[in-house]
Short mmCIF file of C-alpha atoms in Angstrom, two decimals:
data_model
loop_
_atom_site.label_atom_id
_atom_site.label_comp_id
_atom_site.label_asym_id
_atom_site.label_seq_id
_atom_site.Cartn_x
_atom_site.Cartn_y
_atom_site.Cartn_z
CA MET A 1 0.00 0.00 0.00
CA SER A 2 1.19 3.53 -0.72
CA ARG A 3 1.21 6.48 1.69
CA THR A 4 -1.58 8.10 -0.34
CA HIS A 5 -4.48 6.73 1.72
CA LEU A 6 -5.23 5.90 5.34
CA HIS A 7 -6.29 2.27 5.58
CA GLY A 8 -5.74 1.21 9.18
CA VAL A 9 -5.32 2.24 12.80
CA LEU A 10 -2.95 0.43 15.16
CA TRP A 11 -3.77 0.97 18.83
CA ASP A 12 -1.47 0.72 21.82
CA MET A 13 -3.20 -0.63 24.94
CA ASP A 14 -1.70 0.33 28.33
CA GLY A 15 -2.05 4.05 28.95
CA THR A 16 -3.67 4.67 25.56
CA LEU A 17 -6.94 2.74 25.60
CA LEU A 18 -6.88 1.47 29.18
CA ASP A 19 -5.76 3.36 32.26
CA SER A 20 -3.76 0.29 33.19
CA GLU A 21 -0.34 1.87 33.78
CA LYS A 22 -1.58 2.59 37.32
CA ILE A 23 -2.19 -1.13 37.74
CA TRP A 24 1.35 -1.84 36.58
CA ASP A 25 2.54 0.84 39.05
CA VAL A 26 1.04 -1.18 41.90
CA ALA A 27 2.44 -4.52 40.70
CA ILE A 28 5.94 -3.30 39.85
CA GLY A 29 6.15 -1.38 43.13
CA GLU A 30 5.17 -4.50 45.07
CA TYR A 31 7.64 -6.61 43.11
CA SER A 32 10.45 -4.16 43.81
CA ARG A 33 9.66 -4.26 47.51
CA ASP A 34 9.66 -8.05 47.31
CA LEU A 35 13.22 -7.70 46.02
CA GLY A 36 14.06 -5.56 49.04
CA THR A 37 14.02 -2.03 47.64
CA GLU A 38 11.68 0.82 46.81
CA LEU A 39 11.23 1.76 43.15
CA SER A 40 11.73 5.46 42.56
CA THR A 41 9.41 7.46 40.33
CA GLU A 42 12.34 8.11 38.00
CA VAL A 43 13.10 4.42 37.50
CA ARG A 44 9.42 3.55 37.12
CA GLU A 45 9.07 6.17 34.37
CA THR A 46 11.91 4.56 32.42
CA THR A 47 9.90 1.31 32.34
CA LEU A 48 6.75 2.84 30.82
CA GLY A 49 5.85 1.24 27.51
CA ASN A 50 8.69 -1.29 27.84
CA SER A 51 8.51 -4.99 27.11
CA MET A 52 8.21 -7.21 30.17
CA ARG A 53 11.85 -8.27 29.82
CA ASP A 54 13.20 -4.72 29.48
CA ALA A 55 11.12 -3.47 32.41
CA LEU A 56 12.31 -6.35 34.57
CA ARG A 57 15.93 -5.64 33.73
CA LYS A 58 15.52 -2.08 35.04
CA VAL A 59 13.71 -3.17 38.20
CA LEU A 60 16.33 -5.82 38.92
CA ALA A 61 19.16 -3.35 38.29
CA ASN A 62 17.51 -0.91 40.71
CA ALA A 63 17.65 -3.68 43.34
CA SER A 64 21.30 -4.50 42.44
CA ILE A 65 20.24 -7.98 41.29
CA GLU A 66 21.72 -9.59 38.19
CA ALA A 67 19.28 -10.02 35.30
CA THR A 68 19.95 -13.73 34.80
CA ASP A 69 17.53 -15.85 32.80
CA GLU A 70 16.36 -17.41 36.06
CA ASN A 71 15.72 -14.05 37.74
CA LEU A 72 13.95 -12.70 34.66
CA ALA A 73 11.75 -15.79 34.45
CA ARG A 74 10.90 -15.55 38.15
CA GLY A 75 10.06 -11.86 37.80
CA ARG A 76 7.92 -12.48 34.73
CA GLU A 77 5.93 -15.14 36.58
CA TRP A 78 5.50 -12.88 39.62
CA LEU A 79 4.33 -9.84 37.64
CA THR A 80 2.08 -11.82 35.30
CA ALA A 81 0.25 -13.38 38.24
CA ARG A 82 -0.11 -10.11 40.16
CA VAL A 83 -1.19 -7.99 37.19
CA GLY A 84 -3.62 -10.74 36.18
CA ASP A 85 -5.21 -10.58 39.64
CA LEU A 86 -5.47 -6.80 39.41
CA PHE A 87 -6.89 -6.92 35.87
CA ALA A 88 -9.57 -9.30 37.16
CA GLU A 89 -10.74 -6.59 39.56
CA GLY A 90 -11.50 -4.33 36.59
CA ILE A 91 -9.48 -2.17 34.24
CA PRO A 92 -10.54 1.47 33.83
CA TRP A 93 -10.75 3.04 30.38
CA ARG A 94 -8.82 6.12 29.33
CA PRO A 95 -11.27 9.00 28.76
CA GLY A 96 -12.81 8.86 25.29
CA ALA A 97 -11.08 5.62 24.34
CA LYS A 98 -14.16 3.47 23.88
CA ASP A 99 -15.81 6.06 21.66
CA ALA A 100 -12.58 6.41 19.68
CA LEU A 101 -12.54 2.66 19.00
CA ALA A 102 -16.12 2.83 17.77
CA LEU A 103 -15.35 5.89 15.63
CA VAL A 104 -12.52 4.15 13.78
CA ARG A 105 -14.76 1.16 13.11
CA GLU A 106 -17.45 3.49 11.75
CA MET A 107 -14.82 5.01 9.43
CA GLY A 108 -14.39 1.56 7.88
CA LEU A 109 -10.69 1.31 8.74
CA SER A 110 -8.83 -1.91 9.52
CA THR A 111 -7.70 -2.06 13.13
CA GLY A 112 -5.06 -3.77 15.22
CA LEU A 113 -4.00 -3.84 18.86
CA VAL A 114 -0.21 -3.56 19.20
CA THR A 115 1.10 -3.87 22.75
CA ASN A 116 4.22 -4.85 24.66
CA THR A 117 2.03 -6.68 27.18
CA GLU A 118 2.16 -10.45 26.81
CA ARG A 119 -0.63 -12.60 25.37
CA GLY A 120 -2.00 -14.05 28.62
CA LEU A 121 -2.68 -10.61 30.10
CA VAL A 122 -3.89 -9.18 26.77
CA GLU A 123 -6.57 -11.86 26.59
CA ARG A 124 -7.84 -10.68 29.98
CA ALA A 125 -7.75 -7.05 28.87
CA LEU A 126 -9.69 -7.87 25.70
CA ASP A 127 -12.63 -8.83 27.91
CA THR A 128 -12.77 -5.13 28.79
CA LEU A 129 -11.78 -3.69 25.42
CA GLY A 130 -13.99 -5.88 23.24
CA ARG A 131 -12.47 -8.22 20.69
CA GLU A 132 -14.86 -6.93 18.03
CA TYR A 133 -12.86 -3.70 17.79
CA PHE A 134 -9.70 -5.39 16.47
CA ASP A 135 -9.01 -7.34 13.31
CA VAL A 136 -5.61 -8.44 14.64
CA THR A 137 -3.68 -8.33 17.90
CA VAL A 138 0.09 -8.30 18.41
CA THR A 139 1.58 -8.91 21.86
CA GLY A 140 5.02 -8.46 23.32
CA ASP A 141 5.85 -12.16 23.43
CA GLU A 142 4.97 -12.67 19.75
CA VAL A 143 7.66 -10.50 18.13
CA GLU A 144 11.44 -10.67 17.85
CA ALA A 145 11.79 -7.52 19.96
CA GLY A 146 9.35 -5.30 21.80
CA LYS A 147 8.87 -1.56 21.62
CA PRO A 148 10.85 0.69 21.04
CA HIS A 149 11.92 -1.73 18.28
CA PRO A 150 9.67 -1.33 15.21
CA ALA A 151 8.87 -5.06 15.03
CA PRO A 152 5.48 -4.87 16.83
CA TYR A 153 4.10 -2.24 14.46
CA LEU A 154 5.57 -3.85 11.38
CA ARG A 155 3.87 -7.09 12.38
CA GLY A 156 0.57 -5.36 13.08
CA ALA A 157 0.52 -3.69 9.66
CA ALA A 158 1.59 -6.89 7.92
CA LEU A 159 -1.17 -8.91 9.58
CA LEU A 160 -3.66 -6.37 8.25
CA GLY A 161 -2.11 -6.71 4.80
CA LEU A 162 -1.06 -3.06 4.86
CA GLY A 163 2.10 -1.02 4.68
CA ALA A 164 2.99 0.73 7.92
CA ALA A 165 2.78 4.13 6.24
CA SER A 166 -0.91 3.61 5.50
CA CYS A 167 -1.64 2.99 9.21
CA LEU A 168 -2.05 5.57 11.95
CA ALA A 169 -0.57 4.45 15.27
CA VAL A 170 -2.10 5.72 18.52
CA GLU A 171 0.34 5.78 21.44
CA ASP A 172 0.87 7.36 24.86
CA SER A 173 4.55 6.78 25.68
CA PRO A 174 7.91 7.83 24.23
CA THR A 175 8.85 4.15 23.87
CA GLY A 176 5.74 3.19 21.92
CA SER A 177 5.74 6.34 19.81
CA LEU A 178 9.32 5.68 18.75
CA SER A 179 8.44 2.09 17.85
CA ALA A 180 5.57 3.19 15.62
CA HIS A 181 7.52 6.04 14.02
CA THR A 182 10.53 3.84 13.28
CA ALA A 183 8.19 1.30 11.64
CA GLY A 184 6.93 4.05 9.34
CA CYS A 185 3.56 4.89 10.90
CA PRO A 186 2.37 8.44 11.48
CA VAL A 187 1.66 8.66 15.21
CA LEU A 188 -1.20 10.21 17.16
CA VAL A 189 0.29 10.72 20.62
CA VAL A 190 -2.02 10.97 23.64
CA PRO A 191 0.37 11.15 26.63
CA SER A 192 -0.82 9.59 29.87
CA GLU A 193 1.82 9.16 32.60
CA ILE A 194 4.71 11.15 31.12
CA ALA A 195 5.17 13.79 28.44
CA VAL A 196 6.21 12.86 24.90
CA ALA A 197 8.47 15.30 23.08
CA ASP A 198 7.13 16.55 19.76
CA ALA A 199 8.87 15.16 16.71
CA PRO A 200 8.30 14.95 12.95
CA GLY A 201 5.54 12.43 12.25
CA TYR A 202 3.90 12.97 15.65
CA THR A 203 0.57 14.68 16.28
CA ILE A 204 0.26 15.33 20.00
CA ARG A 205 -3.22 15.63 21.51
CA ASP A 206 -4.34 15.94 25.14
CA GLY A 207 -6.39 12.73 24.90
CA LEU A 208 -8.94 10.75 22.94
CA LEU A 209 -11.97 12.54 24.35
CA GLY A 210 -13.90 14.21 21.51
CA LEU A 211 -11.77 12.62 18.76
CA THR A 212 -13.38 13.04 15.32
CA ALA A 213 -12.88 11.37 11.95
CA ASP A 214 -11.23 14.57 10.72
CA ASP A 215 -8.82 14.44 13.67
CA VAL A 216 -7.86 10.89 12.71
CA ARG A 217 -7.28 11.81 9.06
CA ARG A 218 -5.28 14.93 9.94
CA ALA A 219 -3.08 13.00 12.36
CA TRP A 220 -2.32 10.46 9.64
CA ALA A 221 -1.66 13.17 7.04
CA GLY A 222 0.67 14.95 9.44
#
């Protein structure tokens, strides 16, 4: 597909559609304390939008613990179980997100969910999001490398049968925005936990509340 038409929208999940970064805050904070140390706000912010493995490396480093395969596997199991329990209690939406999903469907665009979160937790989150809003889903454990690598967005576009340039990515974090941009997607950035610096190819908006079809087209056109 050429860059001449918008054909698809690729959605990030945590912090973009769902206000789930706060859930991860709780779980990662508890995990860090389980390792014997408090997690500073600064270190937590560096993990936003990361793959599970990359986030764990930073949390382990903060606790002066070596990121061995064994320690990473133990941390993954711990966080997956805890976040799963918290997801089961209910995941709040980001303001305007549900309407934005419906809007894109009404526009007749192909859609994909592209997240660094792993498949088991994504399946739980889809109970809240609604599977009917996505033609494809790409999770962090299904690609060669997670965000900020472009692989997740390249896979999402490919599964839709589209070129990345004909897809608008919607992201909230610097890590995810870089992943989408590097893959070749124009990016609609709706920051949640931390600011995202403006850059060519980015359209920064306060949030998804009140998003219109014209907003979507303009963000893609840049």
